[in-house]
Rosetta silent file (secondary structure, phi, psi, omega in degrees, C-alpha in Angstrom):
SEQUENCE: MAVAIWLLATTPAHALETDQFFAWGKPIEDSTDYLDAWVRYQFETTLGPGRKEDPGDCEAAVDLIQKRLQHSIYQPIEIWVTSTELVDRVPKSVEENREYHDSYLLSKTFPLDWARIVQPSPTLQVNEIRFGSDKLAHFFSAGWWYYHWWRKNGSGKEDEGLQQVLAQFGFQLEKWIHGMFLTGVVSPADMEANLQGFVFYHRLCHGDEPYLSRVDGEWRLSLEYTIADFVSPAWDESWNPNIYGRKRWKGIRNT
SCORE:     score description
SCORE:     0.000 S_00000001
   1 L     0.000  -40.093  179.716    8.842   42.117  -97.635 S_00000001
   2 H   -62.834  -37.884  177.730    5.641   44.179  -97.611 S_00000001
   3 H   -62.519  -42.399 -179.827    5.163   43.447 -101.311 S_00000001
   4 H   -62.541  -42.824  179.586    5.496   39.706 -100.674 S_00000001
   5 H   -63.903  -41.200  178.140    2.933   39.822  -97.875 S_00000001
   6 H   -62.365  -42.265  178.922    0.538   41.758 -100.090 S_00000001
   7 H   -62.625  -42.986  179.589    0.952   39.224 -102.885 S_00000001
   8 H   -64.645  -29.521 -177.404    0.306   36.310 -100.543 S_00000001
   9 H   -83.390  -17.780 -173.120   -2.817   38.044  -99.257 S_00000001
  10 H  -117.627    0.343 -176.016   -4.276   38.839 -102.670 S_00000001
  11 L  -127.140  140.504  175.178   -3.323   35.834 -104.808 S_00000001
  12 L   -55.674  122.388 -173.234   -4.399   32.176 -104.658 S_00000001
  13 L  -131.061  167.247  178.264   -1.454   30.581 -102.873 S_00000001
  14 L  -132.384  172.195  168.880   -0.223   27.272 -101.528 S_00000001
  15 L   -64.735  162.113 -174.901    2.351   26.192  -99.025 S_00000001
  16 E   -82.896 -161.900 -172.382    5.841   26.385 -100.437 S_00000001
  17 E   -59.590  147.501  170.984    8.240   23.722 -101.631 S_00000001
  18 E   -95.642  158.514  176.154    8.419   20.359  -99.973 S_00000001
  19 L  -124.504   91.290 -173.920   11.716   18.624  -99.248 S_00000001
  20 H   -73.631  -13.448  174.586   11.067   14.927  -99.726 S_00000001
  21 H   -64.188  -29.693  179.440   14.666   14.028  -98.946 S_00000001
  22 H   -61.609  -27.744 -177.254   13.839   14.792  -95.301 S_00000001
  23 H   -91.198   -4.099 -178.048   11.420   11.830  -95.345 S_00000001
  24 L   -58.714  133.916  177.133   13.866    9.329  -96.839 S_00000001
  25 L    78.054    1.906 -179.551   14.124    6.161  -94.766 S_00000001
  26 L  -108.408  128.604 -178.081   11.187    7.158  -92.561 S_00000001
  27 L   -68.185  142.671  176.168    7.981    5.075  -92.678 S_00000001
  28 L  -136.170  125.854  178.938    4.744    6.805  -93.702 S_00000001
  29 L   -77.493  149.624 -179.525    1.331    5.127  -93.540 S_00000001
  30 L   -66.980  137.395 -176.395   -1.036    5.412  -96.507 S_00000001
  31 L  -115.197   13.729 -175.900   -3.602    8.216  -96.185 S_00000001
  32 H   -53.713  -51.313 -174.956   -5.884    7.499  -99.148 S_00000001
  33 H   -61.961  -39.415 -179.245   -8.960    6.608  -97.084 S_00000001
  34 H   -69.826  -41.153  178.624   -8.663    9.664  -94.839 S_00000001
  35 H   -64.920  -41.774  177.786   -8.157   12.053  -97.764 S_00000001
  36 H   -63.626  -40.544 -179.789  -11.136   10.554  -99.596 S_00000001
  37 H   -64.647  -38.720  178.429  -13.274   10.824  -96.473 S_00000001
  38 H   -62.242  -44.667 -179.844  -12.366   14.502  -96.062 S_00000001
  39 H   -63.822  -44.623  179.548  -13.402   15.253  -99.651 S_00000001
  40 H   -61.737  -36.676  178.206  -16.681   13.355  -99.281 S_00000001
  41 H   -62.852  -39.147  178.741  -17.440   15.287  -96.102 S_00000001
  42 H   -64.325  -40.439  178.697  -17.049   18.577  -98.000 S_00000001
  43 H   -67.051  -44.576 -176.566  -19.484   17.403 -100.674 S_00000001
  44 H   -66.205  -41.593 -178.444  -22.037   16.089  -98.166 S_00000001
  45 H   -74.701  -22.577  179.314  -22.027   19.196  -95.988 S_00000001
  46 H   -89.488  -40.188 -171.989  -22.235   21.492  -99.023 S_00000001
  47 H  -113.966   -6.659 -176.336  -24.696   19.631 -101.242 S_00000001
  48 L   -86.600 -164.750  179.765  -26.454   17.191  -98.885 S_00000001
  49 L   -55.641  140.236  179.240  -29.445   17.560  -96.538 S_00000001
  50 L    83.950    6.193 -179.919  -29.630   20.913  -94.787 S_00000001
  51 L   -62.521  148.917 -179.409  -27.718   22.733  -97.526 S_00000001
  52 L   -76.774  -30.717 -178.261  -28.196   26.473  -97.655 S_00000001
  53 L  -124.802  150.721  177.416  -28.498   26.591 -101.446 S_00000001
  54 L  -114.100   97.963 -178.345  -30.097   24.297 -103.995 S_00000001
  55 L   -63.096  140.203 -176.690  -28.003   24.379 -107.176 S_00000001
  56 L   -79.536  -25.555  179.917  -30.093   24.190 -110.277 S_00000001
  57 L  -147.085 -179.629 -174.293  -27.634   22.159 -112.336 S_00000001
  58 H   -64.771  -43.070 -179.361  -24.344   20.317 -112.082 S_00000001
  59 H   -63.326  -35.893  176.083  -22.132   23.311 -112.891 S_00000001
  60 H   -65.548  -35.560  176.785  -23.887   25.339 -110.177 S_00000001
  61 H   -65.663  -40.192  177.804  -23.175   22.474 -107.768 S_00000001
  62 H   -62.757  -41.375  178.548  -19.498   22.567 -108.758 S_00000001
  63 H   -60.889  -36.293  178.272  -19.391   26.304 -108.088 S_00000001
  64 H   -69.674  -47.147 -176.952  -20.732   25.671 -104.585 S_00000001
  65 H   -69.248  -29.329  177.805  -18.340   22.864 -103.721 S_00000001
  66 H   -58.414  -34.823 -179.446  -15.417   24.852 -105.122 S_00000001
  67 H   -67.937  -21.178  175.475  -15.932   27.387 -102.359 S_00000001
  68 H   -88.786  -28.626 -174.887  -15.310   24.618  -99.814 S_00000001
  69 H   -93.341  -22.973 -172.600  -12.346   23.080 -101.613 S_00000001
  70 L  -134.529  121.585  177.751  -10.493   26.198 -102.787 S_00000001
  71 L  -116.045  176.203 -173.405   -9.746   29.379 -100.840 S_00000001
  72 L   -75.141  -35.152 -176.055   -7.753   32.502 -101.663 S_00000001
  73 L  -115.043 -100.880  178.639   -4.666   31.881  -99.521 S_00000001
  74 L   -74.899  139.359 -174.989   -4.073   28.639  -97.633 S_00000001
  75 L   -87.513  138.090 -174.133   -6.068   25.729  -99.001 S_00000001
  76 H   -53.324  -41.374 -175.595   -8.474   23.895  -96.654 S_00000001
  77 H   -67.942  -34.491 -179.336   -7.162   20.417  -97.374 S_00000001
  78 H   -74.266  -35.591  174.624   -3.568   21.358  -96.614 S_00000001
  79 H   -60.378  -42.946  179.987   -4.552   23.093  -93.389 S_00000001
  80 H   -66.419  -46.352 -178.387   -6.401   19.925  -92.386 S_00000001
  81 H   -57.693  -41.211 -175.208   -3.578   17.581  -93.440 S_00000001
  82 L   -83.595   -0.693 -179.366   -1.009   19.489  -91.402 S_00000001
  83 L  -120.619  -20.718 -176.957   -3.184   19.647  -88.276 S_00000001
  84 L   -82.901  153.744  173.246   -5.006   16.306  -88.060 S_00000001
  85 L   -85.096  -11.336 -175.276   -3.689   13.194  -86.322 S_00000001
  86 L   -72.824  -38.774 -176.130   -5.355   10.989  -88.958 S_00000001
  87 L   -89.696  117.809  176.702   -2.965   11.713  -91.822 S_00000001
  88 L   -75.828  144.731 -175.585    0.500   10.294  -91.313 S_00000001
  89 L  -164.215  164.083  175.159    3.264   12.547  -92.597 S_00000001
  90 E  -132.234  119.215    1.118    6.889   13.552  -92.205 S_00000001
  91 L   -81.238  162.658  179.304    7.438   15.776  -90.341 S_00000001
  92 L  -131.374  -44.281 -178.159    4.526   15.376  -87.928 S_00000001
  93 L   -77.506  164.851  177.718    5.652   16.054  -84.359 S_00000001
  94 H   -59.996  -41.206 -179.225    6.564   19.491  -83.036 S_00000001
  95 H   -65.642  -44.121  178.901   10.191   18.438  -82.784 S_00000001
  96 H   -64.168  -40.137  179.191   10.284   17.089  -86.341 S_00000001
  97 H   -62.685  -39.050  178.529    8.626   20.247  -87.668 S_00000001
  98 H   -65.475  -45.052  178.478   11.233   22.406  -85.970 S_00000001
  99 H   -62.512  -42.094 -179.243   14.054   20.317  -87.403 S_00000001
 100 H   -61.725  -48.935 -177.653   12.429   20.357  -90.850 S_00000001
 101 H   -61.655  -31.630 -178.082   11.972   24.114  -90.901 S_00000001
 102 H   -84.394  -11.395 -173.278   15.611   24.611  -89.925 S_00000001
 103 H  -129.469   -4.850 -175.030   17.044   22.209  -92.500 S_00000001
 104 L   -71.269  175.642 -164.767   14.762   22.025  -95.574 S_00000001
 105 L   -63.038  -23.261  178.969   15.911   23.183  -98.994 S_00000001
 106 L  -100.869    4.089 -172.185   14.930   26.862  -98.579 S_00000001
 107 L   -73.957  -18.036 -174.719   16.091   27.221  -94.988 S_00000001
 108 L  -107.018   15.492  176.472   19.582   28.458  -95.844 S_00000001
 109 L   -76.001 -178.367 -176.562   18.689   31.273  -98.227 S_00000001
 110 L   -66.136  149.956 -169.641   19.282   34.895  -97.307 S_00000001
 111 L   -56.535  -32.376 -177.058   17.469   36.103  -94.131 S_00000001
 112 L   -95.696   13.172  177.567   14.973   38.407  -95.900 S_00000001
 113 L   -63.595  119.134 -176.048   13.970   35.844  -98.529 S_00000001
 114 H   -69.957  -12.698  175.871   10.155   36.027  -98.569 S_00000001
 115 H   -63.727  -18.853  179.977    9.971   32.323  -99.462 S_00000001
 116 H   -79.624   -8.682 -175.334   10.649   31.677  -95.773 S_00000001
 117 H   -62.204  -38.608 -171.191    7.388   33.308  -94.721 S_00000001
 118 L   -99.613  138.800  178.915    5.318   30.178  -95.329 S_00000001
 119 L   -62.119  132.741  177.857    5.777   26.865  -93.526 S_00000001
 120 E   -67.017  157.407 -174.792    7.190   24.146  -95.847 S_00000001
 121 E   -85.747  140.448  174.314    4.977   21.196  -96.734 S_00000001
 122 L   -77.577  168.747  176.388    5.310   17.746  -95.150 S_00000001
 123 E   -99.758  134.410  173.823    5.489   14.512  -97.140 S_00000001
 124 E  -129.594 -177.888 -173.047    2.572   12.058  -97.122 S_00000001
 125 E  -138.106  135.839  173.506    1.751    8.889  -99.034 S_00000001
 126 E  -135.080  123.502  175.599   -1.054    7.664 -101.302 S_00000001
 127 L    53.993   43.313  178.247   -0.950    4.298 -103.046 S_00000001
 128 L    67.603   14.249  176.728    2.779    3.926 -102.278 S_00000001
 129 E  -110.586  128.693  179.385    3.516    7.317 -103.871 S_00000001
 130 E   -99.667  141.299  179.770    5.064   10.029 -101.718 S_00000001
 131 E  -159.094  160.921  177.238    4.449   13.716 -102.347 S_00000001
 132 E   -75.529  148.040  179.571    4.317   17.031 -100.525 S_00000001
 133 L   -62.167  -19.158  177.247    0.985   18.169  -99.100 S_00000001
 134 H   -62.721  -23.318  179.248    1.322   21.263 -101.296 S_00000001
 135 H   -67.086  -31.967  175.779    0.372   19.043 -104.240 S_00000001
 136 H   -68.116  -36.813  175.927   -3.119   18.648 -102.750 S_00000001
 137 H   -64.121  -43.487  175.857   -3.355   22.434 -102.530 S_00000001
 138 H   -60.704  -43.125 -177.073   -2.342   22.657 -106.197 S_00000001
 139 H   -57.198  -50.788 -174.590   -4.855   19.940 -107.079 S_00000001
 140 H   -86.306  -25.295 -177.634   -7.884   21.674 -105.587 S_00000001
 141 H   -94.183  -64.643  179.504   -6.850   25.311 -106.074 S_00000001
 142 H   -64.058  -34.047  175.516   -4.896   25.616 -109.314 S_00000001
 143 H   -57.258  -37.682  177.029   -6.947   22.735 -110.718 S_00000001
 144 H   -65.998  -42.554 -179.099  -10.021   24.920 -110.183 S_00000001
 145 H   -66.227  -34.146  172.227   -8.418   27.864 -111.979 S_00000001
 146 H   -59.368  -48.166 -177.042   -7.606   25.574 -114.910 S_00000001
 147 H   -66.169  -41.740  177.345  -11.237   24.459 -115.003 S_00000001
 148 H   -59.105  -44.664  178.176  -12.537   28.011 -114.605 S_00000001
 149 H   -63.314  -42.082 -179.180  -10.333   29.059 -117.535 S_00000001
 150 H   -60.783  -41.530 -179.390  -11.493   26.065 -119.576 S_00000001
 151 H   -62.418  -30.278 -178.660  -15.176   26.964 -119.131 S_00000001
 152 H   -91.332  -30.235 -168.581  -14.494   30.430 -120.523 S_00000001
 153 H  -127.271  -24.584 -166.961  -11.861   29.730 -123.159 S_00000001
 154 H  -119.292    3.660 -171.604  -11.134   26.109 -123.895 S_00000001
 155 L   -69.048  -13.403  179.593  -14.322   24.063 -123.977 S_00000001
 156 L   -97.712    4.637 -176.105  -14.337   23.939 -127.778 S_00000001
 157 L   -93.396  147.984  175.399  -10.838   22.541 -128.186 S_00000001
 158 L   -74.731  170.501 -172.736   -9.916   18.943 -128.943 S_00000001
 159 H   -52.034  -54.905 -174.329   -7.762   16.929 -126.527 S_00000001
 160 H   -64.500  -43.146  178.199   -4.301   17.720 -127.909 S_00000001
 161 H   -65.701  -38.708  179.109   -5.000   21.413 -128.402 S_00000001
 162 H   -65.949  -42.717  178.569   -6.599   21.662 -124.995 S_00000001
 163 H   -60.030  -40.624 -178.314   -3.654   19.972 -123.341 S_00000001
 164 H   -66.344  -46.641 -177.251   -1.270   22.401 -124.998 S_00000001
 165 H   -70.167  -33.841  176.519   -3.129   25.568 -124.014 S_00000001
 166 H   -67.462  -37.198  176.799   -3.656   24.331 -120.453 S_00000001
 167 H   -63.119  -40.591  178.334    0.056   23.578 -120.177 S_00000001
 168 H   -66.670  -42.979  177.813    0.823   27.112 -121.333 S_00000001
 169 H   -61.058  -45.179 -179.487   -1.730   28.565 -118.916 S_00000001
 170 H   -65.603  -35.506  178.959   -0.295   26.488 -116.067 S_00000001
 171 H   -65.571  -37.677  177.311    3.259   27.505 -116.885 S_00000001
 172 H   -64.375  -40.334  175.951    2.310   31.166 -116.607 S_00000001
 173 H   -62.191  -44.225 -174.616    0.782   30.494 -113.169 S_00000001
 174 H   -70.034  -23.125  179.001    3.859   28.553 -112.072 S_00000001
 175 H   -70.704  -23.859 -171.811    6.202   31.355 -113.177 S_00000001
 176 L  -107.943 -123.729 -169.306    4.681   33.788 -110.703 S_00000001
 177 L   -64.943  -25.275 -179.451    3.205   33.486 -107.209 S_00000001
 178 L   -76.480  -13.252 -173.811    2.662   29.713 -107.497 S_00000001
 179 L  -158.483  -93.045 -168.092    6.313   28.987 -108.113 S_00000001
 180 H   -58.796  -38.259 -176.213    9.244   30.843 -109.624 S_00000001
 181 H   -60.574  -39.537 -178.000    8.462   34.287 -108.197 S_00000001
 182 H   -90.551  -39.032 -170.816    8.644   33.030 -104.607 S_00000001
 183 H  -113.426  -10.681 -175.740   10.987   30.043 -104.783 S_00000001
 184 L    78.408   12.088 -174.336   12.916   30.400 -108.029 S_00000001
 185 L  -126.613  133.117  165.207   11.512   27.042 -109.167 S_00000001
 186 L  -101.824  113.221 -170.711    9.086   26.000 -111.904 S_00000001
 187 L   -99.595  115.450  172.996    7.965   22.588 -110.692 S_00000001
 188 H   -59.495  -31.644  178.412    6.727   19.955 -113.180 S_00000001
 189 H   -65.644  -40.906  175.692    5.272   18.109 -110.163 S_00000001
 190 H   -61.069  -44.664 -177.594    3.183   21.163 -109.260 S_00000001
 191 H   -66.687  -33.412  175.687    1.994   21.469 -112.839 S_00000001
 192 H   -66.522  -42.088  176.968    1.038   17.789 -112.936 S_00000001
 193 H   -63.409  -39.554  176.068   -1.020   18.209 -109.740 S_00000001
 194 H   -57.810  -48.654 -176.851   -2.647   21.286 -111.302 S_00000001
 195 H   -63.085  -43.268  179.312   -3.551   19.341 -114.433 S_00000001
 196 H   -67.339  -29.856  172.867   -4.988   16.404 -112.502 S_00000001
 197 H   -63.141  -40.418  174.984   -7.030   18.886 -110.464 S_00000001
 198 H   -59.971  -45.043  179.540   -8.513   20.105 -113.716 S_00000001
 199 H   -59.265  -40.659  177.496   -9.332   16.524 -114.686 S_00000001
 200 H   -60.516  -52.530 -178.309  -11.081   16.092 -111.311 S_00000001
 201 H   -63.836  -37.720  178.810  -13.216   19.228 -111.667 S_00000001
 202 H   -63.256  -40.558 -175.833  -13.982   18.387 -115.284 S_00000001
 203 H   -73.433  -14.838  178.092  -15.136   14.891 -114.377 S_00000001
 204 H   -58.127  -38.214 -176.434  -17.605   16.181 -111.795 S_00000001
 205 H  -122.263   -6.921 -171.519  -20.056   17.066 -114.571 S_00000001
 206 L  -124.568  168.330 -179.867  -18.569   15.718 -117.799 S_00000001
 207 L    92.592  179.360 -177.316  -17.603   12.467 -119.448 S_00000001
 208 L   -68.994  -33.604 -178.796  -19.392    9.138 -119.690 S_00000001
 209 L  -133.638   79.482 -179.074  -19.670    8.686 -115.923 S_00000001
 210 L   -59.860  149.836  178.180  -19.570   12.061 -114.122 S_00000001
 211 L   -68.332  -31.623 -178.361  -18.696   12.045 -110.436 S_00000001
 212 E   -98.912  133.572  174.301  -21.744   14.154 -109.563 S_00000001
 213 E  -144.832  155.784 -178.834  -25.279   12.892 -110.039 S_00000001
 214 E   -96.804  122.375 -179.522  -28.650   13.876 -108.630 S_00000001
 215 E  -127.002  119.542 -178.786  -30.283   11.233 -106.433 S_00000001
 216 L    52.283   41.340  176.378  -33.640   11.929 -104.762 S_00000001
 217 L    82.412    2.161 -178.327  -33.163   15.627 -105.326 S_00000001
 218 E  -122.971  142.052  176.275  -29.628   15.782 -103.899 S_00000001
 219 E   -80.676  129.385 -176.937  -26.268   16.001 -105.628 S_00000001
 220 E  -128.966  143.869  177.125  -24.017   13.136 -104.598 S_00000001
 221 E   -82.539  131.412 -178.280  -20.376   12.317 -105.221 S_00000001
 222 L   -59.240  145.834  174.814  -19.863    8.963 -106.920 S_00000001
 223 L   -67.118  -13.594  179.425  -18.424    6.108 -104.908 S_00000001
 224 L   -74.129  -18.157 -177.880  -15.929    5.756 -107.754 S_00000001
 225 L   -67.541  134.429  167.950  -14.077    8.878 -106.673 S_00000001
 226 L  -155.503  140.265  179.687  -10.709    8.395 -104.983 S_00000001
 227 H   -62.150  -23.662 -178.899   -7.683   10.673 -104.855 S_00000001
 228 H   -62.428  -25.360  178.692   -5.558    7.634 -105.741 S_00000001
 229 H   -70.500  -15.400 -176.065   -6.840    7.848 -109.338 S_00000001
 230 L  -110.173  -23.050  179.720   -5.136   11.226 -109.737 S_00000001
 231 L   -78.729  130.256  177.336   -1.907   10.802 -107.770 S_00000001
 232 L  -135.665  169.681  176.432    0.985    9.508 -109.884 S_00000001
 233 H   -56.764  -18.563  178.678    4.773    9.337 -109.492 S_00000001
 234 H   -68.256  -13.190  175.520    4.818   12.672 -111.340 S_00000001
 235 H   -78.018  -16.373  178.718    3.661   14.306 -108.065 S_00000001
 236 L   -78.236  125.779 -176.547    7.008   13.340 -106.557 S_00000001
 237 L   -60.913  -20.524 -178.322    9.441   16.248 -106.952 S_00000001
 238 L   -94.740    1.041 -176.189   12.240   13.815 -107.798 S_00000001
 239 L   -78.058  148.591  178.927   10.304   12.027 -110.552 S_00000001
 240 L   -64.543  119.951 -175.296   11.343   12.348 -114.213 S_00000001
 241 H   -86.355    7.525 -169.297    9.057   15.050 -115.692 S_00000001
 242 H   -66.415  -20.302  178.966    9.561   14.132 -119.348 S_00000001
 243 H  -108.885   30.463  179.114    6.086   12.605 -119.766 S_00000001
 244 L   -47.878  132.509  168.526    4.314   15.480 -117.997 S_00000001
 245 L    85.559   -1.299 -174.840    0.617   15.656 -118.613 S_00000001
 246 L   -85.662  -30.877 -171.742    0.039   12.333 -120.363 S_00000001
 247 L   -68.725  130.801  173.765   -1.539   10.297 -117.553 S_00000001
 248 L    60.989   21.154  176.168   -5.346   10.065 -117.542 S_00000001
 249 L   -77.938  -35.238 -176.909   -5.775   12.732 -120.200 S_00000001
 250 L   -56.058  134.793  175.281   -7.633   10.400 -122.552 S_00000001
 251 L   111.022  -13.435  175.515  -11.372   10.732 -122.356 S_00000001
 252 L   -83.340  119.176 -177.123  -11.793   14.502 -121.952 S_00000001
 253 L  -125.635 -176.392  178.121  -13.900   15.627 -124.852 S_00000001
 254 L   -79.245   73.880 -176.680  -16.024   18.610 -125.788 S_00000001
 255 L  -109.944    0.000    0.000  -18.730   17.769 -123.268 S_00000001
């Protein structure tokens, strides 16, 4: 148990598995606008008027915003999602959370299973797609580590080669603290969220229409950004993973 606690304290982590069967038959309101607003708030407070630092270029701006979007243990967006009244989710009430914790897919493992340490993720909805809030943690955290790795190792590779090496890199992450080591599961849905997180970070400064641009001396997030562009049925743990990684890959070049 002490080893598990040490690992959770020293490794980028997310909430554990979600159990979307618990949400079956229960209505969930769409949270796209609230999630987008939260992300925009992080950009504005980090890069807008009154900022503590003035990044010299786009990549420096990304490094600053990354510190707001990605932390070492629990990820800011998932903490917010599970505590705010704005984002509808299942479970949401204290009673539902208690029932969920006592009945979700990891609740019946052996008593000292360290996977029980972390609260399971609720289900929310974006653009009629349901997924666990842990996918947002994967998106902003593991997506950053993909991008960080790409800047050091993969920026000279073409699309197909880059996709292959990122998939291999992501699988190694998912085998350990992000997945199999704690839960016994390598999740294609987690890996898809990771990959789309990479696409998000990459698009901040690269491509034909980067999300970040400098206006009147300030870095601003494009109005074109929305989390709905990255969420797909592949984020659903029950979705067929056979076409993993294909969505929205086109367009990433050596930029």
